[in-house]
Every structure is written in C-alpha cells, then in structure tokens.
Amino acid sequence: MKFFIDTANLDQIKEAQSLGILDGVTTNPSLMAKEGVTGQKNIIDHYLKICDIVDGDVSAEVISVDYKGIVKEGEELASLHKQIVIKVPMIEEGVKAIRYFNDKGLKTNCTLVFSSGQALLAAKAGATYVSPFIGRLDDISTDGLELIGDIRDIYDNYAYETEILAASIRHTMHIIDCAKIGADVVTSPLSAIKGLLNHPLTDLGLEKFLNDHKKGN
Ligand code: G3P
C-alpha cells in the first residue's frame, strides 16, 4: 500500500519524507488556505516546494468547474512539474476532463467521491486515482470503509487500473482498515501515520531492555 500525506504543511511533509515511507502528497484548496498560501503565484511556488521535498505524485486541485476551465487549469498545473497529478472534482465536467487528460497521458486524481457509482465512472473515464472521502462519510453516520470495500470489488471485477486512494482519513485505525480491505493508497494526516508506530508493550519492552543493559554494565 502507498502512503501519501494529506497536507500542504511543508514541515510535516519533510517529517513524513524523512521517515522513509512517503510515496506522495495530496493537497486541496482548504489545506492550502490553512497554510496561508493564497494567490496563484504563491500556490504554484508551494507546489514546486512540495515536489522538491518528495519523490512521488503530488495532487494539485483545479478550481474551475467547467470543462474548458478544468482542462486549461489542469494542463497548466501538469506543466509545472512531472510529479503533479491533476486533482479533478467528481462532477460531469470533471469526468469529461479526466477522459481528456487520460487521452493526453496526464495523471488525474478524481476527488470528492462518496459513492461506488461515482468511483465506477472515474475508472471508466481513466482516472489514475479515485479519492473516496471515508471520514466525511463516517461524519454523517455512513460507513466510509464499506465504500472502500465496494469500490475494491468493482475494480477487481473488471481489472480497472484506477488506484483507490482512501482520503479524509481521520485516525490510525482508518489506515489499518484500508490496508485490510485493499486500498491501493491512503492519504492521511501525519498524526495518523505516526500513530502506527505506537504500542505500549514496545515502550515497556524497550525500557526493560535498556535498564537490563545498564545493570549488566
Ligand atoms: O484531501 C481530501 C481529503 O482527504 C479531505 O479530508 O479531513 O477534510 O475530510 P477532510
């Protein structure tokens, strides 16, 4: 399973990269705004800084919602750096644009996916990644993980190459459950990734090993 970090915070991206487990980054307009990155030039500079830190795919989201606008914006984003993946919303105009980008050999991440029907359309259009938002489904008392399982079944039935990128991850168990179900990628906050490190028996065991070592010396 690939690990992406879901942030535009450069320090957190550097920290995840230094762990040696990072495969890519996802951003969205809200995450950029959270870091105070506004204005087209600053946003572009920020994408380039992220691409300098990581080796893998970096999702950059379009703001346009019409086909022509999405295509123009997406091509501009893709021309910035070879690691840029064009993040396109799951809307009718977005599906058309994903088909266009796929035909041009450009990578896409179909975002704001909340149903298996939407995921099926994204795969048919040739999306590189599909991003089901599991946390936001959980927030409205709907089983986000069940959606990941349904999409896995559908994609496996037809050997679709679109990768399931589980997004809107809220905690460490989401990552583990996505891995059990067979998501291809999870994109999560650094805190959820680092949560995978923890076990009290590891801490207790290490403390005992170090104390015993001291006694023996
Ligand atoms: O990047 C998209 C997605 O991961 C957003 O997550 O926490 O805003 O629902 P969240």
Coordinates of N, CA and C and ligand atoms in Angstrom, one line a residue, residues 6 26-28 30-31 61 87 111 131 133 135-136 139 166-170 187, ligand 1:
D6 N -1.6 14.0 3.6 CA -2.7 14.9 3.1 C -2.5 16.2 3.8
T26 N -1.1 14.7 -1.1 CA -2.3 15.3 -1.7 C -2.6 16.6 -1.0
T27 N -3.1 17.6 -1.8 CA -3.4 18.9 -1.2 C -4.8 19.2 -1.7
N28 N -5.4 20.2 -1.2 CA -6.7 20.7 -1.7 C -6.8 22.2 -1.4
S30 N -8.6 23.9 0.6 CA -8.7 24.1 2.0 C -7.4 24.0 2.8
L31 N -6.6 22.9 2.4 CA -5.3 22.7 3.0 C -4.3 23.8 2.7
E61 N -5.1 20.5 -7.0 CA -6.5 20.6 -7.4 C -6.9 21.8 -8.2
K87 N -5.9 17.1 -9.8 CA -7.0 16.7 -9.0 C -8.3 17.3 -9.5
T111 N -11.5 13.5 -7.2 CA -11.7 13.8 -5.8 C -13.2 14.0 -5.5
S131 N -10.5 9.2 -5.2 CA -10.4 9.5 -3.8 C -11.8 9.5 -3.1
F133 N -13.9 9.8 0.2 CA -13.6 10.5 1.4 C -14.3 9.7 2.6
G135 N -13.7 9.6 5.9 CA -14.0 10.3 7.2 C -15.3 11.2 7.1
R136 N -15.5 11.8 6.0 CA -16.7 12.6 5.8 C -18.0 11.8 5.7
D139 N -18.7 10.9 9.2 CA -19.3 12.0 9.9 C -20.8 12.1 9.8
A166 N -7.7 6.1 -0.6 CA -8.6 6.4 0.5 C -8.2 7.8 1.2
A167 N -9.2 8.7 1.2 CA -8.9 10.1 1.7 C -9.9 10.4 2.8
S168 N -9.6 11.6 3.4 CA -10.4 12.0 4.5 C -10.2 11.0 5.7
I169 N -9.0 10.6 5.8 CA -8.6 9.7 6.9 C -8.5 10.5 8.2
R170 N -9.1 10.0 9.3 CA -9.2 10.8 10.5 C -8.3 10.2 11.6
T187 N -4.2 8.5 2.0 CA -3.6 9.8 2.2 C -4.1 10.3 3.6
Ligands
G3P1 O1 -7.7 15.8 0.6 C1 -9.0 15.4 0.7 C2 -9.5 14.8 2.0 O2 -8.5 14.0 2.5 C3 -10.1 15.8 3.0 O3 -10.1 15.3 4.3 O4 -10.5 15.7 6.7 O5 -11.1 17.5 5.1 O6 -12.4 15.4 5.2 P1 -11.1 16.0 5.4

